[in-house]
Coordinates of C-alpha atoms in Angstrom, one line a residue:
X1 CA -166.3 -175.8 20.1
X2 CA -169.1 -174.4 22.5
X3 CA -168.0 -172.6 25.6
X4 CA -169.3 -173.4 28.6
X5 CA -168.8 -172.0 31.8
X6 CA -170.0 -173.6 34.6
X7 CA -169.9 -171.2 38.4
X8 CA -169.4 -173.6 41.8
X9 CA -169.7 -171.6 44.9
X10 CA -169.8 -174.3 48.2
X11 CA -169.1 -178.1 48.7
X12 CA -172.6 -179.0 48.5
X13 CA -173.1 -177.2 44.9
X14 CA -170.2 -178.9 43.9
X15 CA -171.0 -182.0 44.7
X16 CA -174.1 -181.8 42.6
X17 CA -172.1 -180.4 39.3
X18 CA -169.5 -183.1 39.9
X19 CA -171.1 -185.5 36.7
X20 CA -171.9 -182.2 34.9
X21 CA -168.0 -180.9 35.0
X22 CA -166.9 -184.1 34.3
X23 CA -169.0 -184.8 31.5
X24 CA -167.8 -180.9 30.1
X25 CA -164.0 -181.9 30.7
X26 CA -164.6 -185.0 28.6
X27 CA -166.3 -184.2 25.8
X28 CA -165.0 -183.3 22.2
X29 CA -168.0 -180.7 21.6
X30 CA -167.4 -178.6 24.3
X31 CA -164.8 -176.3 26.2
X32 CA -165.3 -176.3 29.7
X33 CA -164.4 -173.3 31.6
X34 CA -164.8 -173.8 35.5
X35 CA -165.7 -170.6 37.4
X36 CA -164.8 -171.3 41.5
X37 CA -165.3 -168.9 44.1
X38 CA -166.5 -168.2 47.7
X39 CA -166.2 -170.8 50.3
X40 CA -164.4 -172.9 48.4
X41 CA -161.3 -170.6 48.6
X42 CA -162.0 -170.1 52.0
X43 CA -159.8 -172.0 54.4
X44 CA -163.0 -171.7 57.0
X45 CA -164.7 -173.6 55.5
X46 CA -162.5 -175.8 54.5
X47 CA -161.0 -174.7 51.2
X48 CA -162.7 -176.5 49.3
X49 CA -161.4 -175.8 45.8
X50 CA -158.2 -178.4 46.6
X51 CA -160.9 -181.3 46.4
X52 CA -161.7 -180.0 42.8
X53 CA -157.9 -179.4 42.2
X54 CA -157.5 -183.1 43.2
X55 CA -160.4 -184.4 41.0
X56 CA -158.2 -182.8 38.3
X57 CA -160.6 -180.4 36.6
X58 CA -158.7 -177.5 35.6
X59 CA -159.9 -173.8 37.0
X60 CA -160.5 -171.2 35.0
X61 CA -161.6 -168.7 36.9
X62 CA -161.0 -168.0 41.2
X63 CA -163.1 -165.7 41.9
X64 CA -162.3 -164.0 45.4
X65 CA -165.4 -162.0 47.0
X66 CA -166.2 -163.9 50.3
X67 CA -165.5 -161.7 53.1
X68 CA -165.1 -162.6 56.8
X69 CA -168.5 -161.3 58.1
X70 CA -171.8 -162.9 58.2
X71 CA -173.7 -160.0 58.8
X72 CA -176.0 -158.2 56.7
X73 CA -173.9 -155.9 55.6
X74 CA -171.1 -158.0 55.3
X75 CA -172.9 -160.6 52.9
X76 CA -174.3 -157.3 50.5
X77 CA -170.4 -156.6 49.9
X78 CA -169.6 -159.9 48.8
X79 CA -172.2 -160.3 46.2
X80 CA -171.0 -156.8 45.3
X81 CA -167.1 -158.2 44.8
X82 CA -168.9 -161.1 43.3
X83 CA -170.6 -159.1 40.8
X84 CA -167.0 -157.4 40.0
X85 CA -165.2 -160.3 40.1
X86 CA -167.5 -162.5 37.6
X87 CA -167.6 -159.2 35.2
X88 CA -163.9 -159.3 34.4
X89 CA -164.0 -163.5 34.3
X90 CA -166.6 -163.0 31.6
X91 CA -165.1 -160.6 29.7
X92 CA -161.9 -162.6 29.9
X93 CA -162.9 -166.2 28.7
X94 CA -166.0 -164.4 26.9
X95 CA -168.0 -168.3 27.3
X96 CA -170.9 -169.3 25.1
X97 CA -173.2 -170.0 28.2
X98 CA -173.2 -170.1 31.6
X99 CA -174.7 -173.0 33.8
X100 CA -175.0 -172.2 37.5
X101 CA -177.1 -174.5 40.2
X102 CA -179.1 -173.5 42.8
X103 CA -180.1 -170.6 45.0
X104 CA -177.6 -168.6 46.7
X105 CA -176.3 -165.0 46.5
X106 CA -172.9 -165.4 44.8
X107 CA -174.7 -167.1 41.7
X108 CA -176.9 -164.5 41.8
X109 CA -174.4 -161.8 41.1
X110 CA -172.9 -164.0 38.7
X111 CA -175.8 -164.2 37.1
X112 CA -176.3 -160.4 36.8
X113 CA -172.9 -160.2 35.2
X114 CA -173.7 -162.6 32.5
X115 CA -177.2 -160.5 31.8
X116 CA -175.7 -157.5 31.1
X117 CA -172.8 -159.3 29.2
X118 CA -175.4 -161.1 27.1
X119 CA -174.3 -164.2 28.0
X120 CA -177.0 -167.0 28.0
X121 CA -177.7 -168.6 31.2
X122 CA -178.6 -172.2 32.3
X123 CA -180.0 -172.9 35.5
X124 CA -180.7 -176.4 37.5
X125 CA -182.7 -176.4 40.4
X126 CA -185.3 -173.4 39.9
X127 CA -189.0 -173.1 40.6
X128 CA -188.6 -174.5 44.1
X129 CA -189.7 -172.9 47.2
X130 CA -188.1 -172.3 50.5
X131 CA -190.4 -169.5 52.4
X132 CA -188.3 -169.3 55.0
X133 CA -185.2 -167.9 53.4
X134 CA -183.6 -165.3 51.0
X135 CA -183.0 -168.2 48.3
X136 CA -186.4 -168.1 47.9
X137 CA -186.0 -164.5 46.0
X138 CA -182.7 -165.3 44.7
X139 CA -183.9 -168.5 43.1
X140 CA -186.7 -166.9 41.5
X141 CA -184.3 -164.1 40.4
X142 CA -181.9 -166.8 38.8
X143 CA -184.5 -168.1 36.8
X144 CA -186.3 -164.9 35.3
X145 CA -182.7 -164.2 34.2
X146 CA -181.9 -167.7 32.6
X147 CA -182.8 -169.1 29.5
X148 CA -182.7 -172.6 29.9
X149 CA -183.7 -174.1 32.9
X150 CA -183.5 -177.5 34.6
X151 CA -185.8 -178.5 37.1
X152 CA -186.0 -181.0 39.7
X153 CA -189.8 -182.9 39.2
X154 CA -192.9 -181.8 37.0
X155 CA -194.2 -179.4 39.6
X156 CA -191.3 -177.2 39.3
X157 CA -191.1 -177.4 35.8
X158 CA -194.9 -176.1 36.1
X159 CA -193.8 -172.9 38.2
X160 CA -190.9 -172.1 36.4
X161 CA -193.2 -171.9 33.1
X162 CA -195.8 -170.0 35.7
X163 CA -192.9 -167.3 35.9
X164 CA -193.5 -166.7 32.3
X165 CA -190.6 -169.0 31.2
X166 CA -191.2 -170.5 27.7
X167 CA -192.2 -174.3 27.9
X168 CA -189.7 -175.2 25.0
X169 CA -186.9 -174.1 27.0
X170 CA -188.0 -175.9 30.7
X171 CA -186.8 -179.3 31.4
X172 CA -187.9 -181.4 34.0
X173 CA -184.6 -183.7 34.0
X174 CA -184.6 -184.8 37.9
X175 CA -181.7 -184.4 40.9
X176 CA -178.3 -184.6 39.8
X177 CA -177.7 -184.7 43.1
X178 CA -179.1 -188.2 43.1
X179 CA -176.8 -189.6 40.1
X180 CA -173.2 -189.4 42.4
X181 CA -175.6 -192.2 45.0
X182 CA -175.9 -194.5 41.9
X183 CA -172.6 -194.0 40.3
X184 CA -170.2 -194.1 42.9
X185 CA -169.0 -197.2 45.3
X186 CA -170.2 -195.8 48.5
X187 CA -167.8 -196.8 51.3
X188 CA -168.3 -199.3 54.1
X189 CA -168.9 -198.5 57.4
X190 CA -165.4 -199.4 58.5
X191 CA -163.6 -198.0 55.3
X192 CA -166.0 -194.5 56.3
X193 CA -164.9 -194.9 59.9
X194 CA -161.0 -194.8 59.2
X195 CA -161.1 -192.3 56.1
X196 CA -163.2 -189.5 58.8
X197 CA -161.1 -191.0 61.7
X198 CA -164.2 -191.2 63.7
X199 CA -165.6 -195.1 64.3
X200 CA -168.8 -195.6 63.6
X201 CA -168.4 -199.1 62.8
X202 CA -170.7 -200.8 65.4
X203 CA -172.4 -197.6 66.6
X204 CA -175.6 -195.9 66.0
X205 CA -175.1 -192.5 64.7
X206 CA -177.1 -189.6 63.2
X207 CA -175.7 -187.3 60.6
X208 CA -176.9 -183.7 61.4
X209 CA -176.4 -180.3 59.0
X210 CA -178.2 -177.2 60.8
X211 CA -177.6 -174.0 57.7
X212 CA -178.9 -170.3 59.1
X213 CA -182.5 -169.2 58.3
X214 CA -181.7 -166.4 56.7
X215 CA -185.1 -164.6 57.0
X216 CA -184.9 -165.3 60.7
X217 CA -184.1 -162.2 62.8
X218 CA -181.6 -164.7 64.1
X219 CA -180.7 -167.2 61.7
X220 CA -182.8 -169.3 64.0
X221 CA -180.0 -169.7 66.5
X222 CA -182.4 -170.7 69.0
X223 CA -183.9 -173.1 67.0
X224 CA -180.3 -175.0 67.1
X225 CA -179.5 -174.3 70.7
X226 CA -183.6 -176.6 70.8
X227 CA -181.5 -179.2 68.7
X228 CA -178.6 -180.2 70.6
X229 CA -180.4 -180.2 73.4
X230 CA -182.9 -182.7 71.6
X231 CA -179.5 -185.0 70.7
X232 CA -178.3 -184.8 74.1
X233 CA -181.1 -187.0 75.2
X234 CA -179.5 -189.6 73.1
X235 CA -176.5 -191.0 74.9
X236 CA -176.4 -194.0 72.9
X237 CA -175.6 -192.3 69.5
X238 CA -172.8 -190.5 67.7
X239 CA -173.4 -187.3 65.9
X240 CA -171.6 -186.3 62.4
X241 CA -172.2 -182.9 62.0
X242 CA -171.2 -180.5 58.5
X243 CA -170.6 -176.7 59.2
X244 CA -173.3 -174.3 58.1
X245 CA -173.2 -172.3 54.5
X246 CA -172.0 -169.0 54.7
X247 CA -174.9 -167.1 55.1
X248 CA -175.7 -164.3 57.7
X249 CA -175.5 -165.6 61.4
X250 CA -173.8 -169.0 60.1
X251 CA -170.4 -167.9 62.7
X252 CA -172.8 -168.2 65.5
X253 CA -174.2 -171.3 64.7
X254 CA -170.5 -172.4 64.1
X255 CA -169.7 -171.2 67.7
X256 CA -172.6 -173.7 69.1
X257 CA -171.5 -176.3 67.3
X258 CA -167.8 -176.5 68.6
X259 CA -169.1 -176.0 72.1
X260 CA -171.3 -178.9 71.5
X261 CA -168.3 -180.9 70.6
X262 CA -166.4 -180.3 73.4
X263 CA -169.1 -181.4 75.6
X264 CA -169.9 -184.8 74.2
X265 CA -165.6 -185.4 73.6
X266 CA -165.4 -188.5 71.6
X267 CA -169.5 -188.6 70.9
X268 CA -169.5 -185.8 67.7
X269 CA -167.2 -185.5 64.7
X270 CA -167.7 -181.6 63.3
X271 CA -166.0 -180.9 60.4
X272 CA -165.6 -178.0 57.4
X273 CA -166.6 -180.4 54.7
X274 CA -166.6 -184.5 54.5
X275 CA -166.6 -184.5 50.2
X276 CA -169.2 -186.1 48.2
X277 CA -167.7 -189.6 48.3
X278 CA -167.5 -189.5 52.6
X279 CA -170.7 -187.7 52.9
X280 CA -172.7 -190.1 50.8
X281 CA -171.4 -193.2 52.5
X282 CA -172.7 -191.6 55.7
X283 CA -175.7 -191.3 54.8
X284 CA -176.1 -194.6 53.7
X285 CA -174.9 -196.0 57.1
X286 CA -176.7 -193.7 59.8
X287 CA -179.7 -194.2 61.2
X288 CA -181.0 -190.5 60.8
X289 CA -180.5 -187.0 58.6
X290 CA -181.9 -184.1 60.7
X291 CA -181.3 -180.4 61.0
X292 CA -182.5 -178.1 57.5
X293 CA -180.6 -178.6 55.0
X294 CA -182.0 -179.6 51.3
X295 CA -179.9 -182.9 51.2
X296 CA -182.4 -184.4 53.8
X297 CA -185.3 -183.9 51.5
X298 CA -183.5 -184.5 47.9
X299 CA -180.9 -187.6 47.8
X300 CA -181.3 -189.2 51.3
X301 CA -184.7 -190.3 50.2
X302 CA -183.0 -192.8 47.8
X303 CA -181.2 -194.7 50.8
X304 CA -184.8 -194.9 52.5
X305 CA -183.1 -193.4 55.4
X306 CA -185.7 -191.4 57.9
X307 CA -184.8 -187.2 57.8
X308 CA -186.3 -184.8 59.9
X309 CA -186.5 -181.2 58.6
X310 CA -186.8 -178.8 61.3
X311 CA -188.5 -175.3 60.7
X312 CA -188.5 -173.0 57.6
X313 CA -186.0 -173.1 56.4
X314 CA -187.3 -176.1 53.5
X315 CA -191.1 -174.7 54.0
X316 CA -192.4 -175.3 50.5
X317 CA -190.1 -178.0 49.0
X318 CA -191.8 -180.8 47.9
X319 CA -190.7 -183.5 50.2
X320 CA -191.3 -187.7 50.4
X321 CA -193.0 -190.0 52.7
X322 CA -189.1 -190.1 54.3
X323 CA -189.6 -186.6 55.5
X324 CA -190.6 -185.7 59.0
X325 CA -191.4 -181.8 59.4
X326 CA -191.4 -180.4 62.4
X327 CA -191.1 -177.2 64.7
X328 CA -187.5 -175.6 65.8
X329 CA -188.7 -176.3 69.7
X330 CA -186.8 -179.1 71.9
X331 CA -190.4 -181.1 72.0
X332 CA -191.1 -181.1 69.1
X333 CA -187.7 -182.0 67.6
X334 CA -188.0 -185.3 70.7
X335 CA -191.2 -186.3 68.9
X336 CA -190.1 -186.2 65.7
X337 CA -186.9 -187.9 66.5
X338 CA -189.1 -190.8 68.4
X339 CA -191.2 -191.3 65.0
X340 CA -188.4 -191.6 62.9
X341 CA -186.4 -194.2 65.1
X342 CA -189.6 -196.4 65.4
X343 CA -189.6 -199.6 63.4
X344 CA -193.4 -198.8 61.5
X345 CA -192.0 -195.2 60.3
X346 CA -188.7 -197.4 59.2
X347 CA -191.0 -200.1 57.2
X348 CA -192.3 -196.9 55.7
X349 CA -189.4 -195.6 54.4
X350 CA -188.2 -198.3 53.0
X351 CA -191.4 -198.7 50.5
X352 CA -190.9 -195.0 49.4
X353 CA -190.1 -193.5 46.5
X354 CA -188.3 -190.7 46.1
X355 CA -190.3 -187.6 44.0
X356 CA -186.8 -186.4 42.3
X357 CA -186.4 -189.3 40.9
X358 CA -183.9 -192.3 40.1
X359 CA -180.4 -191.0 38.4
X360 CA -179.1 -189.5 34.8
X361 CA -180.4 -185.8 35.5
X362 CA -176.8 -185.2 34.6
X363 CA -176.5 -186.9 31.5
X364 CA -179.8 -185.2 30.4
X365 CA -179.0 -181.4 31.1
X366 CA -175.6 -182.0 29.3
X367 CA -177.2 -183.3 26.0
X368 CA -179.5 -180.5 26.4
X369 CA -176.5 -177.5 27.1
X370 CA -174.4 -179.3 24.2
X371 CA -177.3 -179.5 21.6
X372 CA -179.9 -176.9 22.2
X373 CA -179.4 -174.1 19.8
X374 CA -178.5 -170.8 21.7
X375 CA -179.3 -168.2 18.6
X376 CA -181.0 -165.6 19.3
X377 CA -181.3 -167.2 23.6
X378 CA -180.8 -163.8 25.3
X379 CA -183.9 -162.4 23.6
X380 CA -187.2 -163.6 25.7
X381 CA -190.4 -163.8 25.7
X382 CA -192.8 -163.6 28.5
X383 CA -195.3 -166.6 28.2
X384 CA -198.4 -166.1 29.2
X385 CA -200.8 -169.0 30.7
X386 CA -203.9 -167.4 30.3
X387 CA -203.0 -167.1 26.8
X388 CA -201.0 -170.1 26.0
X389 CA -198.4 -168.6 24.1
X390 CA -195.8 -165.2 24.4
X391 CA -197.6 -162.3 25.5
X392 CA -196.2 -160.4 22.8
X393 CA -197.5 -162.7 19.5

């Protein structure tokens, strides 16, 4: 029986493991060991690990580092406790491999435990680019301490091998994120309005999720307070709105966001975390995805529903013919907003393709982590382009 341990850090990570976890729970070749930690144990943003309790996967591991502070300093101290904490998991359940997702600081540290425990690492999502925030780094990070590694379209794939990755071991596989739209049975309209308790049966609505910019000096704060007072030209739509991550200045964005609730009583639903199942089905009904988060520019494209990503936060991510990009000020956000509610932008979208592609990313990185030999993994090799092979043959 292989080992695997598999790390899940927020909602939206999860959401993207879900098939992955699943698949692990099931099968006869593998022990699954399930690694949860930061804001899912955190009850401000939602507590997240009871949805992962109540899809019945066991946990392994709860990993406590996520302290109350989104400041600099307070954000260095919990990838420090994260570092601790996933040190003494490891040496505990002493796994085979570990597969983390993404980009932010707690997986990070996890990886860094692993490394110096010699524990191969798996990682989906690298050789993306978002100029505009920490990930950026901590991405790159993940993957020059990885082994095998998952990526999202051929261009990825490209620069994770660019990083001196060997080509063997780099596997273009798709979004998993995009499986979870073909798999489950989205709900309707009227079975989304009464499970969020927010109708949105006959109305127009736009579903907004605004994360900080981390290499902002302010988390682009401003650029959110430019938002909301885009949407409040809109009188005639309901807004759905997801808290930030937990990344430095995310409380302050938090703070606009309930105020902006207040104002517009009845008009906005603001809430810790919707699930996968609610916050798909939303996105199939609404009429528009905007704010900066890497949803609007990976699975919405598959419901041919318009997103507009504001500022720079996704600068760099390849992004589909669904994709408006556009400036963090009030005029530009208008214009942007205009375009994608016009009937020739929507014919557009709706001939699109989306560039990380159609489904079974899942089923293809779990063949891969179940099969692939891992002898001999935590010994690399920097390949070299310019010579087409290791630099050290």
């Amino acid at each position: 029986m292989r080992k695997i341990a598999v790390f899940t850090g927020t909602r939206a990570e999860y959401g993207l493991l879900y098939w992955i976890i699943k698949g692990l729970a099931e099968s006869t070749q593998a022990e699954l060991q399930l690694y949860v930690g930061g804001m899912h144990l955190s009850p401000e943003f939602g507590k997240t690990i009871n949805q992962i309790e109540a899809d019945k996967f066991p946990v392994t591991e709860k990993l406590e580092f996520l302290l109350s502070s989104d400041t600099p300093v307070g954000i260095a101290k919990s990838m420090g406790l994260a570092l601790i904490g996933a040190a003494d998991a490891l040496a505990r359940t002493k796994p085979d491999l570990l597969l983390v997702l993404g980009d932010r600081f707690e997986s990070m540290a996890i990886c860094q435990a692993a490394m110096v425990a010699q524990v191969p690492i798996a990682h989906i999502h690298g050789g993306e680019t978002t100029e505009g925030l920490i990930d950026e780094a901590v991405r790159h990070s993940i993957t020059k301490m990885s082994h095998l590694h998952f990526t999202a379209t051929e261009e990825y794939r490209q620069r994770v091998i660019q990083l001196g990755e060997q080509p063997s071991h780099v596997f273009n596989v798709g979004a998993p994120g995009i499986d979870s739209i073909k798999a489950l049975k989205l709900l309707s309209r009227k079975a989304l309005s009464e499970s969020i308790d927010f109708d949105v049966t006959n109305t127009r609505f736009m579903v907004v999720t605004y994360h900080p910019v981390t290499l902002s000096r302010d988390g682009a704060v401003k650029d959110l307070e430019q938002l909301l007072e885009a949407l409040r030209q809109y009188p005639d739509y309901k807004f759905l709105i997801t808290y930030p991550n937990a990344d430095t200045h995310g409380r302050s964005l938090i703070a606009l966001l309930e105020e902006f609730k207040v104002e517009l009583h009845g008009r906005v639903l603001l809430v810790q975390s919707l699930g996968q199942l609610r916050y798909l089905s939303a996105l199939k009904h609404c009429d528009l995805v905007i704010g900066n988060s890497s949803s609007g520019l990976i699975e919405v494209p598959t419901f041919k529903v318009p997103t507009i990503n504001i500022g720079n936060r996704q600068k760099g991510r390849l992004a589909g013919d669904t994709v408006i990009n556009c400036d963090g000020d009030k005029t530009s956000i208008l214009a942007a907003i205009t375009e994608s509610l016009s009937d020739s932008f929507r014919d557009k979208c709706l001939q699109s393709q989306n560039p990380y592609g159609e489904g079974n990313s899942s089923n293809k990185i779990l063949n891969t982590i179940l099969t692939e030999s891992l002898d001999d993994l935590v010994y690399k090799s920097f390949f070299d382009i310019k010579l087409g092979r290791a630099s050290c043959e």
